[in-house]
CSV table of C-alpha atoms and ligand atoms in Angstrom, one decimal:
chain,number,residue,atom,x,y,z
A,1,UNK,CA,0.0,0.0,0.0
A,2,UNK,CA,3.4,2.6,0.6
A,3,UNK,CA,4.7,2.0,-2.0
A,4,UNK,CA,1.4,2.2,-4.1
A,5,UNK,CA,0.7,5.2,-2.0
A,6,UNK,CA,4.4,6.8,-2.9
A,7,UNK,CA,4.2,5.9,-6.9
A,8,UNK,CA,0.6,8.1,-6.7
A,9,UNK,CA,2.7,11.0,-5.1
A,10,UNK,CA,5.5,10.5,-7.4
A,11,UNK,CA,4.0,9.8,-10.9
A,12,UNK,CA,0.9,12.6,-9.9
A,13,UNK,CA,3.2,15.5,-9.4
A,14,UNK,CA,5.2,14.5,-12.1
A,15,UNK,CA,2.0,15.0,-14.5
A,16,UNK,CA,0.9,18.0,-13.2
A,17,UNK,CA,4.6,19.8,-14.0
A,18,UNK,CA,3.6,18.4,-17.9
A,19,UNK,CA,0.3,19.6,-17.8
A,20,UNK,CA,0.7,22.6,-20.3
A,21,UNK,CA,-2.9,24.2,-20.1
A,22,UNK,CA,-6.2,24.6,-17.5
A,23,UNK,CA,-7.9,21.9,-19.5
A,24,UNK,CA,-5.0,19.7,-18.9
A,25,UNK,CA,-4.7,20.6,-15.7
A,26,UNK,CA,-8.1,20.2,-14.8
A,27,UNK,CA,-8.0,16.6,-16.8
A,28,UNK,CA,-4.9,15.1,-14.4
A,29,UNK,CA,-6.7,16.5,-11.2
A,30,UNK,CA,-9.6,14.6,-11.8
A,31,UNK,CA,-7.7,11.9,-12.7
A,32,UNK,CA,-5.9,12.1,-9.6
A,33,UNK,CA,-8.2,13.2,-6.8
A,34,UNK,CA,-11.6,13.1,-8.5
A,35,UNK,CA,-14.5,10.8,-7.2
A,36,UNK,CA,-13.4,7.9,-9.4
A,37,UNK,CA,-9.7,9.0,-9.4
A,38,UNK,CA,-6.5,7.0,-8.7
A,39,UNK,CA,-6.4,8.0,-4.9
A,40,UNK,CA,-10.0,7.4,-4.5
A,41,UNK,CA,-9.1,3.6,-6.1
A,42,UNK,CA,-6.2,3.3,-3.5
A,43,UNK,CA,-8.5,4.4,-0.5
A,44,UNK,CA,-10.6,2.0,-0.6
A,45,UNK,CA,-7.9,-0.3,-0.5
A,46,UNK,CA,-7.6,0.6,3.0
A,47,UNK,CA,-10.5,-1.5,4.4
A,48,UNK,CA,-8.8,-4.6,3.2
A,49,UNK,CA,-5.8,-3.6,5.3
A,50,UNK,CA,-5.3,-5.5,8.8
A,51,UNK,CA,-6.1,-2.8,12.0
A,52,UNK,CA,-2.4,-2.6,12.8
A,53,UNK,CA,-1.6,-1.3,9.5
A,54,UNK,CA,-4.3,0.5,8.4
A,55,UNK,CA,-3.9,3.9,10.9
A,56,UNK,CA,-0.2,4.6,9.3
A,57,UNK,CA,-1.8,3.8,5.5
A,58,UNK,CA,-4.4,6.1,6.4
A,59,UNK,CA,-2.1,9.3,7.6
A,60,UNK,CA,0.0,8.8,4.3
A,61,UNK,CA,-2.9,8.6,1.7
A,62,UNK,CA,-3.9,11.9,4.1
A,63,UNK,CA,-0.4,13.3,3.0
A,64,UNK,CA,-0.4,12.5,-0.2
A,65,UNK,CA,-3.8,13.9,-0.9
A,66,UNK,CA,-2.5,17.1,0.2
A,67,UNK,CA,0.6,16.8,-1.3
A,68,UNK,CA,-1.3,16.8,-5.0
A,69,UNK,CA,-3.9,19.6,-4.2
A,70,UNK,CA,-0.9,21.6,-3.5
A,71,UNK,CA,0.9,20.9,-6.4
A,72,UNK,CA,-2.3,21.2,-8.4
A,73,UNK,CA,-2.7,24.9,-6.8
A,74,UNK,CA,0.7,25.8,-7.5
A,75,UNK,CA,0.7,24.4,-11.1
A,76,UNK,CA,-2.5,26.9,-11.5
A,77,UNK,CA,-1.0,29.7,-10.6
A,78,UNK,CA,1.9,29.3,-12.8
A,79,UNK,CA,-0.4,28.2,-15.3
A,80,UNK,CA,-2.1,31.6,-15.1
A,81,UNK,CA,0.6,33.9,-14.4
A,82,UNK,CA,2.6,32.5,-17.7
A,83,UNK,CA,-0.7,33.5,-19.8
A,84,UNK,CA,-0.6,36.5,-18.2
A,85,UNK,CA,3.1,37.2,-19.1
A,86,UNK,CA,1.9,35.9,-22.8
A,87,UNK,CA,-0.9,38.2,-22.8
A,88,UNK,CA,1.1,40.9,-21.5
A,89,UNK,CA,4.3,40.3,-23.7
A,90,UNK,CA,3.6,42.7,-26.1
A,91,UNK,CA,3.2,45.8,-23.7
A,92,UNK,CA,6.5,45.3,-22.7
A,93,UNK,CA,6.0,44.3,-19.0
A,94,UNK,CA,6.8,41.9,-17.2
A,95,UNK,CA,4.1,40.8,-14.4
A,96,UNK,CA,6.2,38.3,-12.5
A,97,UNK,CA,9.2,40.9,-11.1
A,98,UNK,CA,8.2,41.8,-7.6
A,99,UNK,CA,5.8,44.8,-7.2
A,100,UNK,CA,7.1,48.4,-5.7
A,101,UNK,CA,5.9,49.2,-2.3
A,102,UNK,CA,3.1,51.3,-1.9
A,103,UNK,CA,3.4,53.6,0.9
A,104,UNK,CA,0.0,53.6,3.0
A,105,UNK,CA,-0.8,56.2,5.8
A,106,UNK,CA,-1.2,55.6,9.4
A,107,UNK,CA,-4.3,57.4,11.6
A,108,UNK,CA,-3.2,60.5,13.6
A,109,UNK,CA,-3.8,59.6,17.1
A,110,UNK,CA,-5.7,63.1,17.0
A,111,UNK,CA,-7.9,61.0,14.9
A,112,UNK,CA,-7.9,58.0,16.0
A,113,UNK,CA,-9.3,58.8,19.4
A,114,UNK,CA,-12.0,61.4,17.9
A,115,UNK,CA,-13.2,58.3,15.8
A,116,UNK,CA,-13.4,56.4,18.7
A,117,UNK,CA,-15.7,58.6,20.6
A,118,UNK,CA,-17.6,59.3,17.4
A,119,UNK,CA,-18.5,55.7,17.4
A,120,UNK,CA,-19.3,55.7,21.1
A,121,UNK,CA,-21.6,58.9,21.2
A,122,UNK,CA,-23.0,57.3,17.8
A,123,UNK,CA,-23.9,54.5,19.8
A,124,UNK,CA,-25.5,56.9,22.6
A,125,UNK,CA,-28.1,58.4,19.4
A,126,UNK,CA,-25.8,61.6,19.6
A,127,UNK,CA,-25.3,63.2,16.3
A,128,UNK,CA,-21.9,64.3,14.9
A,129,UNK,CA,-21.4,67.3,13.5
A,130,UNK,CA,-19.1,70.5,12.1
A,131,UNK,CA,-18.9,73.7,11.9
A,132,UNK,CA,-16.6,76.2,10.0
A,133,UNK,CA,-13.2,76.7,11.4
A,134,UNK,CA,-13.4,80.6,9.8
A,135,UNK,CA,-16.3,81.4,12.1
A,136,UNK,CA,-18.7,84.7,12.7
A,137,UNK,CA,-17.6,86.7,15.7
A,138,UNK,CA,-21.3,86.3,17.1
A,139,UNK,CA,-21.2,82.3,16.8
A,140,UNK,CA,-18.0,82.9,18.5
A,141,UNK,CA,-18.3,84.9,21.5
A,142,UNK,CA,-21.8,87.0,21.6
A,143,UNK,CA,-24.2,84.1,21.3
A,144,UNK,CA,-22.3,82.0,23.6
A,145,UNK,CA,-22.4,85.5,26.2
A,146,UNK,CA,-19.3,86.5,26.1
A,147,UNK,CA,-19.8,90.2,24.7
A,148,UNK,CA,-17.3,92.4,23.1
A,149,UNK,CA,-16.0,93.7,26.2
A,150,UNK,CA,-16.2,90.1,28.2
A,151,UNK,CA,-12.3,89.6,30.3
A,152,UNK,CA,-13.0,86.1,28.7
A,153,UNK,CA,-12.4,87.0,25.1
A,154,UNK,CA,-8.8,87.9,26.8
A,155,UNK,CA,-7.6,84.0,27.1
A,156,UNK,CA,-9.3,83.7,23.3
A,157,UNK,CA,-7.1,85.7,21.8
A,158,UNK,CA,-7.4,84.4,18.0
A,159,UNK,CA,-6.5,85.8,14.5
A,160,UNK,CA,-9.3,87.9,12.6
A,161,UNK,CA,-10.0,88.0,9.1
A,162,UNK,CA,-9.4,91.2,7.2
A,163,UNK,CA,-12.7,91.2,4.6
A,164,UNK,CA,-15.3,90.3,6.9
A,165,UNK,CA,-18.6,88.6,5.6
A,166,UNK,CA,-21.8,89.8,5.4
A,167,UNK,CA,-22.7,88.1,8.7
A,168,UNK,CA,-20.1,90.4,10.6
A,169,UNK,CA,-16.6,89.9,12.0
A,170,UNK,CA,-15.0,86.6,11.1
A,171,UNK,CA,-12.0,84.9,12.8
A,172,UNK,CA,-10.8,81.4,13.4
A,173,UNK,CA,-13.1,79.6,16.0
A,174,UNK,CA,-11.2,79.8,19.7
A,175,UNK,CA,-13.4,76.8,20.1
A,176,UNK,CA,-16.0,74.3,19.1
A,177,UNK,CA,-18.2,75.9,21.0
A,178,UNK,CA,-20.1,77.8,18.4
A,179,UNK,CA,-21.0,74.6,17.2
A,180,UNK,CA,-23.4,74.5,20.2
A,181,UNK,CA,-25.3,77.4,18.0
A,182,UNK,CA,-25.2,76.1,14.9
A,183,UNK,CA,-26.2,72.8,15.6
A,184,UNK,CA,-29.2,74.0,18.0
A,185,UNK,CA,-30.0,76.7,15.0
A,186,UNK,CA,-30.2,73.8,12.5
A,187,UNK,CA,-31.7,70.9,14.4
A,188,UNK,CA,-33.9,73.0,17.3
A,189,UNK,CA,-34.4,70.8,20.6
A,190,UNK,CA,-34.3,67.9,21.6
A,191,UNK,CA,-30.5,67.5,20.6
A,192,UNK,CA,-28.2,65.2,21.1
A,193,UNK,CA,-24.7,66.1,19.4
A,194,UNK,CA,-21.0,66.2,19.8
A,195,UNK,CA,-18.7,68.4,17.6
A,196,UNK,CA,-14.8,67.3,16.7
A,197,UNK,CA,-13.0,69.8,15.3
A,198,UNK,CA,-9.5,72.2,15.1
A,199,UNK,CA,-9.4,75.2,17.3
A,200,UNK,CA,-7.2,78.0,16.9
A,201,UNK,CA,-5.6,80.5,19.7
A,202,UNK,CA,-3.0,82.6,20.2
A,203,UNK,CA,-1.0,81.0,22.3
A,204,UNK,CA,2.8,80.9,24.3
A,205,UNK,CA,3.6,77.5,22.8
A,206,UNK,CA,4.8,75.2,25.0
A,207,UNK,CA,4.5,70.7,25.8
A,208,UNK,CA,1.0,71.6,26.9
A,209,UNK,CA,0.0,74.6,24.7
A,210,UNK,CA,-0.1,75.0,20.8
A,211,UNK,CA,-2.0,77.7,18.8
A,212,UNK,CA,-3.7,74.8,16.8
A,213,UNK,CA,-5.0,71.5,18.9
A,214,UNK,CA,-8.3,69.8,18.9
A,215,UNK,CA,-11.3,70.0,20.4
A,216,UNK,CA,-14.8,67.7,20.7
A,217,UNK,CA,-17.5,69.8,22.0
A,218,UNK,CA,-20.5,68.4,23.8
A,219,UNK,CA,-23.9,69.3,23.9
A,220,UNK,CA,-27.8,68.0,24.9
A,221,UNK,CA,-30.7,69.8,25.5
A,222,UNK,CA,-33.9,68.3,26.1
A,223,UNK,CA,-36.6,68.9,29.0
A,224,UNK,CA,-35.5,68.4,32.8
A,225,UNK,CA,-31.5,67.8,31.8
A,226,UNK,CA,-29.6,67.8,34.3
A,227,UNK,CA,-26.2,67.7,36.1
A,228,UNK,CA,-26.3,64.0,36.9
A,229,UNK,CA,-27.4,63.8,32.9
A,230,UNK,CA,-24.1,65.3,32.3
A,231,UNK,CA,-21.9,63.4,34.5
A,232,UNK,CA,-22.9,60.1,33.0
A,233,UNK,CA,-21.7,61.7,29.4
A,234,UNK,CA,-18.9,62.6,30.8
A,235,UNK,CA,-17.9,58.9,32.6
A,236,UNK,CA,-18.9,57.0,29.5
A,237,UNK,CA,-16.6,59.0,27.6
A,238,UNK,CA,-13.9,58.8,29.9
A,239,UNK,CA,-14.4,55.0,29.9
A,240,UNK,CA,-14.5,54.8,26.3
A,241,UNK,CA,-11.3,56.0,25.9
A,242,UNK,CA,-9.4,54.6,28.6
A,243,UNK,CA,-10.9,51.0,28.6
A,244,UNK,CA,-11.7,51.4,32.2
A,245,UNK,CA,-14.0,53.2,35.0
A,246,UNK,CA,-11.5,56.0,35.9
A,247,UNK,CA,-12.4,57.9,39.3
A,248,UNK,CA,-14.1,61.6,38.9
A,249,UNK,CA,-14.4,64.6,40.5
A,250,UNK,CA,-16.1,67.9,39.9
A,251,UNK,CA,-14.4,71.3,40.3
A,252,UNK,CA,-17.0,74.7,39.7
A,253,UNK,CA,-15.4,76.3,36.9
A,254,UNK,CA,-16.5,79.6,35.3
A,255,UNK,CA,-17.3,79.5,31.5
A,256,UNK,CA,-19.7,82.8,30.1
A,257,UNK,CA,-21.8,79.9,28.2
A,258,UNK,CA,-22.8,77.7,31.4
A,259,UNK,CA,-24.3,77.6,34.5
A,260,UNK,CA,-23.1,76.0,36.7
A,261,UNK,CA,-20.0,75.5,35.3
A,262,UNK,CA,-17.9,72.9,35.9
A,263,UNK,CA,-14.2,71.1,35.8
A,264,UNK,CA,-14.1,67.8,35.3
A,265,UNK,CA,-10.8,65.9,36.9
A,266,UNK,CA,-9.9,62.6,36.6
A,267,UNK,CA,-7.9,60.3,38.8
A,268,UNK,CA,-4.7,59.6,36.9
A,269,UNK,CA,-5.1,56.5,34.7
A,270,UNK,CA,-0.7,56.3,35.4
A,271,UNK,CA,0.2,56.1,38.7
A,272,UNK,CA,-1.6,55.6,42.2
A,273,UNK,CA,1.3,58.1,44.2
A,274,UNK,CA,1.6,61.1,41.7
A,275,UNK,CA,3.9,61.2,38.7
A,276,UNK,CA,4.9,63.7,35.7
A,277,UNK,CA,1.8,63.6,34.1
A,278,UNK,CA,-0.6,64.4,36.4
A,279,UNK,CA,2.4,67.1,38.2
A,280,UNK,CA,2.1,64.7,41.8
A,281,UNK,CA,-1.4,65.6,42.4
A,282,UNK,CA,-3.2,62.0,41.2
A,283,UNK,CA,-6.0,64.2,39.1
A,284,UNK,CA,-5.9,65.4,35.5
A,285,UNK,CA,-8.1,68.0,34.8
A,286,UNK,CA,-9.6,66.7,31.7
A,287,UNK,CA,-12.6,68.6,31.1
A,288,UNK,CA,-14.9,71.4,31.6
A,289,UNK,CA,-18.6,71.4,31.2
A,290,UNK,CA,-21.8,72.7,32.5
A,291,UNK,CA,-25.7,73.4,32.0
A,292,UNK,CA,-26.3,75.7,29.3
A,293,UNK,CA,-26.9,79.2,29.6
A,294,UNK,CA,-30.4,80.4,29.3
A,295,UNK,CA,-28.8,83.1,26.5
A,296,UNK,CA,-27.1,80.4,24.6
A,297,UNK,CA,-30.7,79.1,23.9
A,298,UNK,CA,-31.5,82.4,23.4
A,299,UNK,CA,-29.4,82.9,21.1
A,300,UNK,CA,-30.3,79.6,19.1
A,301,UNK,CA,-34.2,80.6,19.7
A,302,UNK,CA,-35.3,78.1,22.0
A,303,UNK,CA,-37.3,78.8,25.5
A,304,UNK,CA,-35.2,78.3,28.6
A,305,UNK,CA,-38.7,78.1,30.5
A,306,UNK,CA,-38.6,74.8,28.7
A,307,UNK,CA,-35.4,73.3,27.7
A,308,UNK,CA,-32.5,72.7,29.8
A,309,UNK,CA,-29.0,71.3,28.5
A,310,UNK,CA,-25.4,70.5,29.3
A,311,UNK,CA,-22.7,71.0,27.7
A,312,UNK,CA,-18.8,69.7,27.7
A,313,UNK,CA,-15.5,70.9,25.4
A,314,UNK,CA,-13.1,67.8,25.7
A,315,UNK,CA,-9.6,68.9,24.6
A,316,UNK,CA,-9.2,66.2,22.0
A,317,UNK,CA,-5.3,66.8,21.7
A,318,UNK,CA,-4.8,66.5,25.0
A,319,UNK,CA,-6.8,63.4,25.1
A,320,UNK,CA,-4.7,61.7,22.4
A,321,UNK,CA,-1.7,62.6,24.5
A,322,UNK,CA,-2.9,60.9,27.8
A,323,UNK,CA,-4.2,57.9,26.0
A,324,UNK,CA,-0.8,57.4,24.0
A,325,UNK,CA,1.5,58.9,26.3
A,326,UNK,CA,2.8,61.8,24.2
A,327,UNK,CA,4.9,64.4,25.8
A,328,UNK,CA,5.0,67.5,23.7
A,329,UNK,CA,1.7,68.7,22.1
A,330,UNK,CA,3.7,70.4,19.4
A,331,UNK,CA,4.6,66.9,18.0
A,332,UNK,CA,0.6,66.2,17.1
A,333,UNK,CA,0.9,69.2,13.7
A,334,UNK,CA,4.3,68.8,13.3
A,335,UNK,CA,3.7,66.7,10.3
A,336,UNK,CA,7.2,64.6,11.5
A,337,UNK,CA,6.9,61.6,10.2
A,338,UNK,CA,9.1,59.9,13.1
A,339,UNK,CA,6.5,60.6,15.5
A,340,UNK,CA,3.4,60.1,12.8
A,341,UNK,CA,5.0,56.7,11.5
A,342,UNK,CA,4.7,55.3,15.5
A,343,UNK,CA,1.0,55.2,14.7
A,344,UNK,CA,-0.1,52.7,11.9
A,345,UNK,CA,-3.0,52.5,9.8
B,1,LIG,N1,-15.2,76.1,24.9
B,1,LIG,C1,-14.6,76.1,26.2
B,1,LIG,C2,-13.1,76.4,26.0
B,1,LIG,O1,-12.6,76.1,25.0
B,1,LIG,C3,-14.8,74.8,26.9
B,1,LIG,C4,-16.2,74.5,27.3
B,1,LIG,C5,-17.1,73.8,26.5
B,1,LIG,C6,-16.6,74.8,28.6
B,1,LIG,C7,-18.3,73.5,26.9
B,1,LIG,C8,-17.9,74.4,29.0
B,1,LIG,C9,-18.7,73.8,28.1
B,1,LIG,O2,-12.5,77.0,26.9
């Protein structure tokens, strides 16, 4: 039975190297493995076998099955890449030299985390949405109550355009916050929506300060919202990102566009005594938030009688940087690709 078994093997891969087309290709497969092939014939051999002998005939014929279905495979593929080279011979190309490696792009980690918590607030029936990075100076600051002469316009220091639009001033958007307005404006209440997007500020730079970073606003209004409405947001979130339940607290905060207003910190996900990251103190101040302001839905004409809201801005680069351990903010638009190649596709 071997040596029946062997000649098979032998003679069968020996055929399929001659085998000069598909249709004789196809012809010695059959031949060999088909229903009423040679193997099939030597199988059934088996039964005659005594039960000593039978389990080591059995593995071999296993093998040697195998052995000719890869053979056949392979003597496809050359079949078909040798037409191809026929086919091709003319252009003046060869097909079988080794193909040039395409370079592919990675995911910024900016990115990468925003698409991870546009999945999760998907999942949560928030919307996603965006608003114009050139923005109107009322979307910017008067809607969301901080007036012309507001101390808070002082830490939003920003770059103004020189033709300004119909719709008044323009500059680029401090924050996503006038989002907030021009989601309420289009959609009216209820609302459930969150709003990724690149902020701009004049800023000192430094590891923790850049005048272009990333920002996911935050926002639901709907009757009786409350703080505890809010807090669960923000907990999901934070569990969304870091995999985990992190510990919270709640700092007030003052923001023109909330009240209350609040400032999220987090127990540092790093250490349990203090380390660099969170400067010793065990909390990371990771977000503020609050319940609208009655003029920010106002501004967007809806009834503060009736609707009440929160809202959150989640500094998205600063996110990225906690959840892959990036020192220097500055890296994240440097556009060096030894930091951007760390993050594959
Ligand atoms: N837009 C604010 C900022 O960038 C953050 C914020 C958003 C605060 C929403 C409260 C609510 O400073």
């Amino acid at each position: 039975m071997r040596d029946r078994l062997e000649a098979l093997c032998r003679d069968g891969i020996a055929a399929v190297s001659e085998a000069k087309s598909a249709d004789a290709l196809q012809e010695v497969e059959i031949h060999l493995l088909g229903r009423n092939g040679a193997l099939t014939a030597l199988l059934k051999g088996l039964g005659k076998l005594s039960a000593a002998e039978r389990p080591a005939a059995g593995k071999l014929a296993n093998e040697v099955k195998q052995a000719l279905q890869q053979a056949v495979e392979e003597g496809r593929c050359s079949l078909a890449q040798a037409e191809l080279a026929q086919d091709l011979s003319g252009v003046g190309m060869d097909p079988t030299l080794p193909g040039s490696d395409l370079p592919s792009g990675g995911v910024h980690p900016v990115m990468a985390v925003a698409r991870e918590l546009e999945d999760l607030f998907s999942s949560m029936g928030y919307v996603v949405w965006d608003g114009p990075e050139i923005e109107t100076e009322a979307h910017n600051f008067d809607d969301l109550n901080i007036p012309t002469d507001h101390p808070a316009r002082e830490s939003h220091d920003t770059i103004w355009m020189q033709d300004h639009g119909t719709s008044g001033r323009l500059c680029l958007r401090t924050h996503t916050s006038p989002v907030q307005i021009r989601a309420l404006q289009k959609f009216g209440a209820p609302l459930r929506v969150i709003a990724p997007g690149r902020v701009f500020r004049q800023e000192a730079q430094d590891a923790t300060h850049e005048h272009t970073f990333h920002q996911m606003e935050g926002l639901v209004v709907d009757k009786g919202i409350g703080v505890p409405h809010m807090l669960h947001a923000m907990n999901s979130m934070l569990e969304g990102v870091f995999g985990r339940q992190l510990e919270t607290r709640l700092r007030p905060g003052f923001f023109p566009f909330v009240e209350p207003g609040f400032e999220l910190d987090a127990r540092c996900p790093f250490c349990k005594e203090g380390c660099k990251v969170c400067k010793g103190s065990t909390w990371i101040e990771l977000m503020p938030g609050g319940l609208v302001h009655p003029h920010v839905l106002l501004s967007a004409g809806l009834d503060p009688q009736v609707y009440s809201g929160f809202a959150f801005g989640l500094g998205l680069s600063r996110m990225a940087m906690l959840r892959y351990g990036i020192h220097d903010i500055r890296w994240m638009m440097s556009g060096d690709l030894r930091f951007l190649e760390q993050f594959p596709a």
